[in-house]
PDB file of C-alpha atoms in Angstrom:
ATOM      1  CA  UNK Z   1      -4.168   0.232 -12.488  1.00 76.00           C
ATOM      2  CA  UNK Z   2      -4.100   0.737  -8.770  1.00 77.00           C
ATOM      3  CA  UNK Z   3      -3.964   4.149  -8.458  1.00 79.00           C
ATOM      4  CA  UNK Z   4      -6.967   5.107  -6.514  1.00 78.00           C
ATOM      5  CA  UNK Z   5      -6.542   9.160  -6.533  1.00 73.00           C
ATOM      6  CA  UNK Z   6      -6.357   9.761 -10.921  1.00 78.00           C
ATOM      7  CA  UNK Z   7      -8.821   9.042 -13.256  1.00 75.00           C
ATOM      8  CA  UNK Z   8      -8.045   6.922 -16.605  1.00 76.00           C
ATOM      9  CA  UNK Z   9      -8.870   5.884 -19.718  1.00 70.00           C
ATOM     10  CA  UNK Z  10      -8.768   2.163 -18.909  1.00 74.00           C
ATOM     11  CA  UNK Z  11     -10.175   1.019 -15.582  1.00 81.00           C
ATOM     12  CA  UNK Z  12      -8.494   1.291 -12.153  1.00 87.00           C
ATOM     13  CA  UNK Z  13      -9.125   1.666  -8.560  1.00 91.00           C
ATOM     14  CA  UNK Z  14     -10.300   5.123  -8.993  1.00 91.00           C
ATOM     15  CA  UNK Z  15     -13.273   3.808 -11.472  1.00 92.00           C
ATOM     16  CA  UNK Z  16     -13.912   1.264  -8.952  1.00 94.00           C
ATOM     17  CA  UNK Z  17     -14.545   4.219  -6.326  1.00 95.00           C
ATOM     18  CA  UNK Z  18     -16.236   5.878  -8.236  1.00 94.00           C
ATOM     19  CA  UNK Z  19     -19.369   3.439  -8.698  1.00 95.00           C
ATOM     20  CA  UNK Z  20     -20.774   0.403  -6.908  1.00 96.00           C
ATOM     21  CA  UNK Z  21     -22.050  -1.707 -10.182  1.00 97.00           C
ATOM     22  CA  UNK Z  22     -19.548  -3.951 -11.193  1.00 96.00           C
ATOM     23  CA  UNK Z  23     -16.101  -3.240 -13.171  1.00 95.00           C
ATOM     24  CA  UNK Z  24     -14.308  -4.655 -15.628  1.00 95.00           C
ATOM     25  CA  UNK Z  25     -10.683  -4.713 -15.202  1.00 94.00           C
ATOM     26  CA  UNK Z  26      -7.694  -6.290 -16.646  1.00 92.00           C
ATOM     27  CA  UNK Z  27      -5.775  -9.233 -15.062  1.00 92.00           C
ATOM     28  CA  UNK Z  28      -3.567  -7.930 -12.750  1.00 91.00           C
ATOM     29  CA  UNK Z  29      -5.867  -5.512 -11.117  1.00 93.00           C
ATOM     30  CA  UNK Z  30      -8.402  -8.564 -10.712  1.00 95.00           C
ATOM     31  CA  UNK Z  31      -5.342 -10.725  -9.333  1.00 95.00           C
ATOM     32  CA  UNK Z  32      -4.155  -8.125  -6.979  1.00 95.00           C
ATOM     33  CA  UNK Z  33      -7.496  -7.453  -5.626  1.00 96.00           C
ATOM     34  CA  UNK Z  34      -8.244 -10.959  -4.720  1.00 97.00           C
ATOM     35  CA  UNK Z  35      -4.430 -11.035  -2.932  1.00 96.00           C
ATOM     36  CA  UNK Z  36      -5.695  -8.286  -0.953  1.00 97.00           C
ATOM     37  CA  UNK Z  37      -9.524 -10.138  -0.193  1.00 97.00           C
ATOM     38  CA  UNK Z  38      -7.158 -13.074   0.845  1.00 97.00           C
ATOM     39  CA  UNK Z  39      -4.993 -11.382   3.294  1.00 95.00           C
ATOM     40  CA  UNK Z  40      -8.154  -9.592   4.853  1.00 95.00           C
ATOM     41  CA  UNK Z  41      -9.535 -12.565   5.509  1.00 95.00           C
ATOM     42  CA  UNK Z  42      -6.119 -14.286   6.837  1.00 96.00           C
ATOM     43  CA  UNK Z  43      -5.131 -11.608   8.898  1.00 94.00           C
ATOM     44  CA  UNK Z  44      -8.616 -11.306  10.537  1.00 93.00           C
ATOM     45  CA  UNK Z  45      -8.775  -7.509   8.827  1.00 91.00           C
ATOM     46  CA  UNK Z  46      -4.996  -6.240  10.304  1.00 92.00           C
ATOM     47  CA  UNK Z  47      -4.979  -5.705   6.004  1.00 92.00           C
ATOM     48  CA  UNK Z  48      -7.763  -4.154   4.983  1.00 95.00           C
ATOM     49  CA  UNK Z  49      -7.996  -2.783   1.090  1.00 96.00           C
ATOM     50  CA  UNK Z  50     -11.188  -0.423   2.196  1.00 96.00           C
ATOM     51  CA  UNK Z  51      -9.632   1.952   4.607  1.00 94.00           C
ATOM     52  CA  UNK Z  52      -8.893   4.440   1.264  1.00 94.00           C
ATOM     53  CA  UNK Z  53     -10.772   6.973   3.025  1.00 94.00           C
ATOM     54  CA  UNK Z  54      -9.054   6.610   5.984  1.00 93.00           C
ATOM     55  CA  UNK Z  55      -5.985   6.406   4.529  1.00 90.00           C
ATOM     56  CA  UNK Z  56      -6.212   9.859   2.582  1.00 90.00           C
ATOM     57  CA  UNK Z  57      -7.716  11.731   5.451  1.00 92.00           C
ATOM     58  CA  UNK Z  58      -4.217  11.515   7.288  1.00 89.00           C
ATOM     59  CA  UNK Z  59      -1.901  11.940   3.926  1.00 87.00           C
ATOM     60  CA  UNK Z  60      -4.070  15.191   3.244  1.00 89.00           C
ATOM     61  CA  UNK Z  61      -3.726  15.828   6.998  1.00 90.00           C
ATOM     62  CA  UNK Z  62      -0.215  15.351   7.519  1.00 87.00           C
ATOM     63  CA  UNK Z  63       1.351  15.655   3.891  1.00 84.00           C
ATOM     64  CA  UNK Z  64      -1.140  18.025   2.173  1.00 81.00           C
ATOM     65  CA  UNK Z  65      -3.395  17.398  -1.110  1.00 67.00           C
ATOM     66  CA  UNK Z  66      -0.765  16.528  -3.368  1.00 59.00           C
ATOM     67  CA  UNK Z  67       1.007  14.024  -1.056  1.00 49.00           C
ATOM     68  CA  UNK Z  68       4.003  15.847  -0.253  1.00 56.00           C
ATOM     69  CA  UNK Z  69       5.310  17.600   3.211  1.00 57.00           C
ATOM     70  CA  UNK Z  70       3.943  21.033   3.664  1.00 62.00           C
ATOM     71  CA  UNK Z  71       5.551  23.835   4.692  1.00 66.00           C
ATOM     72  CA  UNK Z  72       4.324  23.774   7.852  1.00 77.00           C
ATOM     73  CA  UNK Z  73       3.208  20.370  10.390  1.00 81.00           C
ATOM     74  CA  UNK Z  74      -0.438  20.172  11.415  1.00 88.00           C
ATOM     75  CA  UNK Z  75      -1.478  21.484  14.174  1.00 90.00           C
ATOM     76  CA  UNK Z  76      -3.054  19.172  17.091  1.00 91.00           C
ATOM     77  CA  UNK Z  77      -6.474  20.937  15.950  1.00 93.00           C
ATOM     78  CA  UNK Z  78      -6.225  19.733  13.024  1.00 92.00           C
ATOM     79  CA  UNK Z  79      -4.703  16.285  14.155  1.00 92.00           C
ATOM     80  CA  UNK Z  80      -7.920  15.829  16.043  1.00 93.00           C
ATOM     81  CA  UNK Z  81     -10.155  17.319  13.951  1.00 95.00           C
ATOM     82  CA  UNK Z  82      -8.998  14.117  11.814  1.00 93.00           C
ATOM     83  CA  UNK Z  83      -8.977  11.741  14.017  1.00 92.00           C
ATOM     84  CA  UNK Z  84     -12.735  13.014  15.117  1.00 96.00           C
ATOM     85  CA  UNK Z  85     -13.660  11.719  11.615  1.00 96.00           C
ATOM     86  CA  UNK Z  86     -11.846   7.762  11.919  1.00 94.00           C
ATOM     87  CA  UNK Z  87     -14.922   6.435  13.782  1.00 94.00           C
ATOM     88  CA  UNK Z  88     -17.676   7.023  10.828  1.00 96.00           C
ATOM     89  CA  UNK Z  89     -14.962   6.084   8.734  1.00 96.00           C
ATOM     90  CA  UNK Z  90     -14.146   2.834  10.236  1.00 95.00           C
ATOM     91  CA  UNK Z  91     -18.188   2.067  10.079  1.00 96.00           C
ATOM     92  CA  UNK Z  92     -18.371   2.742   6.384  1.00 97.00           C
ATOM     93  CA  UNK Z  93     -15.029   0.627   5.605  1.00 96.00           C
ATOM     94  CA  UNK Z  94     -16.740  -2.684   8.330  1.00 95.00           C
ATOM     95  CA  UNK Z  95     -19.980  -2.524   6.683  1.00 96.00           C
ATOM     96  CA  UNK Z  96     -18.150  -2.154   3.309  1.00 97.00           C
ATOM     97  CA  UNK Z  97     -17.264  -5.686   1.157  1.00 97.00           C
ATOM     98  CA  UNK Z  98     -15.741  -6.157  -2.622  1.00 97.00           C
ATOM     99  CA  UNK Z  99     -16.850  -8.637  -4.657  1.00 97.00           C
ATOM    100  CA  UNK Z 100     -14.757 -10.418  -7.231  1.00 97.00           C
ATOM    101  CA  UNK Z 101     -16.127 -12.346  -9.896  1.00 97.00           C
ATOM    102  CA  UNK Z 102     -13.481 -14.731 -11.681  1.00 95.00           C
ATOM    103  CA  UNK Z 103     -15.604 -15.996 -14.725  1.00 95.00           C
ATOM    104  CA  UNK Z 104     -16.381 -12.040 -15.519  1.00 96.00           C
ATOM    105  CA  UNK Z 105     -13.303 -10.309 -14.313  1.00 95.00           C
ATOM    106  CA  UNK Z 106     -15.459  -7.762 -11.973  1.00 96.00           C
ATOM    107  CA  UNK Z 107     -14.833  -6.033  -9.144  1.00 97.00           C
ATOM    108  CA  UNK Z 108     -18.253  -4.520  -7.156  1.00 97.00           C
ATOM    109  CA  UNK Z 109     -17.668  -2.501  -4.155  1.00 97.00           C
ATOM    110  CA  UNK Z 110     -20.365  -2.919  -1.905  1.00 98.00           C
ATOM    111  CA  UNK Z 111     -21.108   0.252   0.167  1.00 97.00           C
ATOM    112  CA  UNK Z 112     -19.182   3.368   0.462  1.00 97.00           C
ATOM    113  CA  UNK Z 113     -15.470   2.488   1.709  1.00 97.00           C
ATOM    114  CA  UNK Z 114     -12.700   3.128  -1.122  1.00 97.00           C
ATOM    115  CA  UNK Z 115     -10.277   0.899  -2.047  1.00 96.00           C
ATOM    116  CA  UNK Z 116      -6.635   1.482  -1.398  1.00 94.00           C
ATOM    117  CA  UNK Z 117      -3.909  -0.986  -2.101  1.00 93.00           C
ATOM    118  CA  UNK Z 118      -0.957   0.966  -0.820  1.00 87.00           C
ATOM    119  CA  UNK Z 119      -0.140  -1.839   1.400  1.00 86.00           C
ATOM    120  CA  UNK Z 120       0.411  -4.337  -1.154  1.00 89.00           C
ATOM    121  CA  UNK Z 121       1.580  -3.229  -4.837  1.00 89.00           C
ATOM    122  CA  UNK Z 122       5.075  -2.316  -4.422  1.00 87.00           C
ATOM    123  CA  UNK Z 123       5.555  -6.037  -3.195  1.00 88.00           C
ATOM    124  CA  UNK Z 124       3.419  -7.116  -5.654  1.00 90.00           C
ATOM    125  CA  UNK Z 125       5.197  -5.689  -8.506  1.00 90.00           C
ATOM    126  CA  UNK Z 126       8.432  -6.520  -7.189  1.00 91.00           C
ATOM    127  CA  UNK Z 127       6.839 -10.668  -7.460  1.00 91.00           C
ATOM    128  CA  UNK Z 128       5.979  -9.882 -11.036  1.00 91.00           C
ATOM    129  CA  UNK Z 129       8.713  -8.880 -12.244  1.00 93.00           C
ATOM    130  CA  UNK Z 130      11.037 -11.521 -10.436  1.00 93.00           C
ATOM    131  CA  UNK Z 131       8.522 -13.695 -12.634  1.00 93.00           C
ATOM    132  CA  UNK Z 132       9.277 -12.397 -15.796  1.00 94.00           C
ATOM    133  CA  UNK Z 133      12.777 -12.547 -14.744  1.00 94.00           C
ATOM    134  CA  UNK Z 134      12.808 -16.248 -14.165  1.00 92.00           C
ATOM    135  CA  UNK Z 135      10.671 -17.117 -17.292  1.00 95.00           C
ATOM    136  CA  UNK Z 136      13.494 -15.552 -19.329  1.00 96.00           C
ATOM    137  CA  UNK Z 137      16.047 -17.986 -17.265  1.00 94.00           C
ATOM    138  CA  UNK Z 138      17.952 -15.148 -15.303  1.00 92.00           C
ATOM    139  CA  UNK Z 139      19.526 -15.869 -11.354  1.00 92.00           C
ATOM    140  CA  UNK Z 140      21.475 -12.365 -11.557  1.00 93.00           C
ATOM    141  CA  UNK Z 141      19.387 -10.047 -10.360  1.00 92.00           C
ATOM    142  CA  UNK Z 142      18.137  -7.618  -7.892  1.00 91.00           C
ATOM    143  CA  UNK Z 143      15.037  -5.949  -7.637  1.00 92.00           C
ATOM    144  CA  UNK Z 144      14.489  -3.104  -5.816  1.00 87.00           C
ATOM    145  CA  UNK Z 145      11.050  -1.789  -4.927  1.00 84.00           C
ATOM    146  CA  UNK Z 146      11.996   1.651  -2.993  1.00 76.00           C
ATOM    147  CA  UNK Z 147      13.759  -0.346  -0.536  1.00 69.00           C
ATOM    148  CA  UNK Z 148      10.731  -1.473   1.100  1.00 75.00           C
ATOM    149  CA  UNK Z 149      10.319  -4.471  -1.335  1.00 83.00           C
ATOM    150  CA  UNK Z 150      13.312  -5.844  -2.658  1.00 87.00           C
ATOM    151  CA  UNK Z 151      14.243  -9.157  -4.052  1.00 91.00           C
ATOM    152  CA  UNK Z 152      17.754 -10.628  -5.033  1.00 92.00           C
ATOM    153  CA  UNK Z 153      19.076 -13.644  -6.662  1.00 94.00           C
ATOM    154  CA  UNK Z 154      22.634 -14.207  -7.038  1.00 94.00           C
ATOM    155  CA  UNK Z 155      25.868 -12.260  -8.757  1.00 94.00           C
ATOM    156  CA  UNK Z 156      27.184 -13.903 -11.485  1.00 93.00           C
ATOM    157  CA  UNK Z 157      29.558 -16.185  -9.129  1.00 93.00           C
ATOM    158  CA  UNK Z 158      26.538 -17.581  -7.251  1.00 93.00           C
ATOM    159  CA  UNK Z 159      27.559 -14.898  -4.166  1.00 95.00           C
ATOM    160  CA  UNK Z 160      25.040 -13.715  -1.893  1.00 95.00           C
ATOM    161  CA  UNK Z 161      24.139  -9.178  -3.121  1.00 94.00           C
ATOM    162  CA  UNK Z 162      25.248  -7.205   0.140  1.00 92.00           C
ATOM    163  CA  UNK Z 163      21.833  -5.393   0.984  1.00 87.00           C
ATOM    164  CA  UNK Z 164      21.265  -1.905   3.162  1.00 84.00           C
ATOM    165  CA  UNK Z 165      18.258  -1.376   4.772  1.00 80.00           C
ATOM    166  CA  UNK Z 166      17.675   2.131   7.136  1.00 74.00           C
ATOM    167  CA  UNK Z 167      16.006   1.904  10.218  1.00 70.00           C
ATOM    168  CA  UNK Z 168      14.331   4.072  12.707  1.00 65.00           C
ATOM    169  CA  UNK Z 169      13.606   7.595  12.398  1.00 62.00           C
ATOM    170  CA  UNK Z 170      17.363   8.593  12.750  1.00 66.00           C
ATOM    171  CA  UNK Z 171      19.322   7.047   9.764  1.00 67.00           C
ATOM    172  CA  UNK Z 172      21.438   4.220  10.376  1.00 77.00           C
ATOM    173  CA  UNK Z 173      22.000   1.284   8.142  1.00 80.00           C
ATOM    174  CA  UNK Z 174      22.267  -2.201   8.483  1.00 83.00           C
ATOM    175  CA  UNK Z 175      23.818  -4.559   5.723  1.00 89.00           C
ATOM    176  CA  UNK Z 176      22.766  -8.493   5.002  1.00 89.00           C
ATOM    177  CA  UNK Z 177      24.252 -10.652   2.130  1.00 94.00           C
ATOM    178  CA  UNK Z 178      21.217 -11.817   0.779  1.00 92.00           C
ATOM    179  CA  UNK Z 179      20.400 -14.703  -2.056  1.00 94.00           C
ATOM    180  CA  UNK Z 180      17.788 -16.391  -3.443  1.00 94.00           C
ATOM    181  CA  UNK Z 181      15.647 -14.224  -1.273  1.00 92.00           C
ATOM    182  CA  UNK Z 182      12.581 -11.545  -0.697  1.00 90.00           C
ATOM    183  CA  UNK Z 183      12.570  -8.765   1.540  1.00 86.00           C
ATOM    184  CA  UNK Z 184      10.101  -6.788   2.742  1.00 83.00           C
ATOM    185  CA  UNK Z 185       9.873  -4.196   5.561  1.00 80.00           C
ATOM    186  CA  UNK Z 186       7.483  -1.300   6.570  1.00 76.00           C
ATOM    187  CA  UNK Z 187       8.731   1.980   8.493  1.00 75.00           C
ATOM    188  CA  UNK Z 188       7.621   5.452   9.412  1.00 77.00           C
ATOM    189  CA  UNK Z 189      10.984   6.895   8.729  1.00 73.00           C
ATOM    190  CA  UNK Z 190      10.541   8.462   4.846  1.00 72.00           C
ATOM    191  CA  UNK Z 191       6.308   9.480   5.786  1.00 78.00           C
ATOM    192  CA  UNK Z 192       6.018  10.980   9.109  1.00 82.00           C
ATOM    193  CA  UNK Z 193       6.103  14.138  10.731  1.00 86.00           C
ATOM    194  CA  UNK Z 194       5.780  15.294  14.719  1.00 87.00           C
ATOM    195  CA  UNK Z 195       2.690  17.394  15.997  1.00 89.00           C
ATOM    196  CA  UNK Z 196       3.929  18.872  19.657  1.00 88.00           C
ATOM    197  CA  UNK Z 197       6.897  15.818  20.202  1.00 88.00           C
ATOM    198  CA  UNK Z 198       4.229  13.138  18.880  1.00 88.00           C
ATOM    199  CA  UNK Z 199       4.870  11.096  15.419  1.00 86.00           C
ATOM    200  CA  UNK Z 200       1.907  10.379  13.227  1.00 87.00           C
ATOM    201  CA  UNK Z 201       2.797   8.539   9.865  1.00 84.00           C
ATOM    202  CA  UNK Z 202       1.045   6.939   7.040  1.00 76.00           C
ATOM    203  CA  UNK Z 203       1.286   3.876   8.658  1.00 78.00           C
ATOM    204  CA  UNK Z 204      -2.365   2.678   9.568  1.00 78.00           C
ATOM    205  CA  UNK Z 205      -4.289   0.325  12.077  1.00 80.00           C
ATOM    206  CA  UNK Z 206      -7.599  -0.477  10.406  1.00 79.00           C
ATOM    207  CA  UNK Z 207      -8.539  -1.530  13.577  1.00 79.00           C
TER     208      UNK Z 207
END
């Protein structure tokens, strides 16, 4: 549902980008995307689901088309040829708006921005299915979204689950006895590579 780079037979955030008349989607796309119209809003735009664009200009920069490391880093001609197309891009995603309506279950981009929820569904998932969890009465559990997004209850004894977490660009773990609890953290250590002794990452500023 929120993949915004593969086209589907059912409706996703690709078929949203693709058109700006409004689409019908299923629940938790609809529920997701007004999350993400929320936090916009709250966070004065620090989250913004239309910097898509944006967003894939450095992944096909620094990663390459299919999202993995190439063989070889960028070069800082191509790191500013990139960054030489942010500012048009950051004027399409401001003058850019999507417009949920509950009754119908639409989504209507307004203007030309994409949508990207990168930001937002591993944590989201990771809140669904502690849901489902609950509903069905368990508090053994742990949830692990990539390590990013992680949620535990307790062992079977009522203990707190001994959690890892990496930080920094050089690998070195930190452990937390955790219950009854969410995590969620955001690094450039997995995504990132280094153009002349510089790191550029996935991670984006939408402002």
């Amino acid at each position: 549902l929120t993949d915004p780079y593969s086209e589907s037979s059912y409706a996703n955030l690709y078929s949203i980008n693709k058109t700006n008349d409004p689409v019908v989607v299923e629940d938790d796309l609809f529920d997701i995307l007004r999350i993400a119209v929320d936090l916009q809003g709250k966070t004065e735009g620090y989250f913004n689901p239309l910097l898509g664009k944006i967003t894939l200009l450095w992944k096909e920069t620094l990663f390459g088309l299919d999202g993995q490391k190439k063989n070889e880093d960028p070069s800082i001609a191509e790191i500013k040829e990139a960054r030489q197309k942010v500012p048009e891009l950051l004027r399409e995603m401001n003058e850019s708006s999507i417009i949920l309506n509950e009754e119908a279950k639409t989504v209507q981009r307004i203007g030309n921005a994409h949508i990207d929820l990168g930001g937002l569904v591993k944590g989201y998932s990771v809140e669904r299915v502690k849901k489902m969890l609950k509903d069905v009465g368990s508090s053994h559990y742990v949830i692990n979204g990539g390590q990013s997004s992680i949620s535990v209850g307790t062992t079977k004894d009522g203990n707190p689950y001994n959690v890892s977490l990496q930080y920094s660009v050089v690998p070195k773990e930190y452990t937390y006895a955790l219950a009854n609890s969410d995590l969620s953290t955001s690094g450039i250590y997995e995504q990132l590579v280094y153009v002349s002794g510089e790191a550029y990452s996935h991670v984006i500023n939408p402002k």
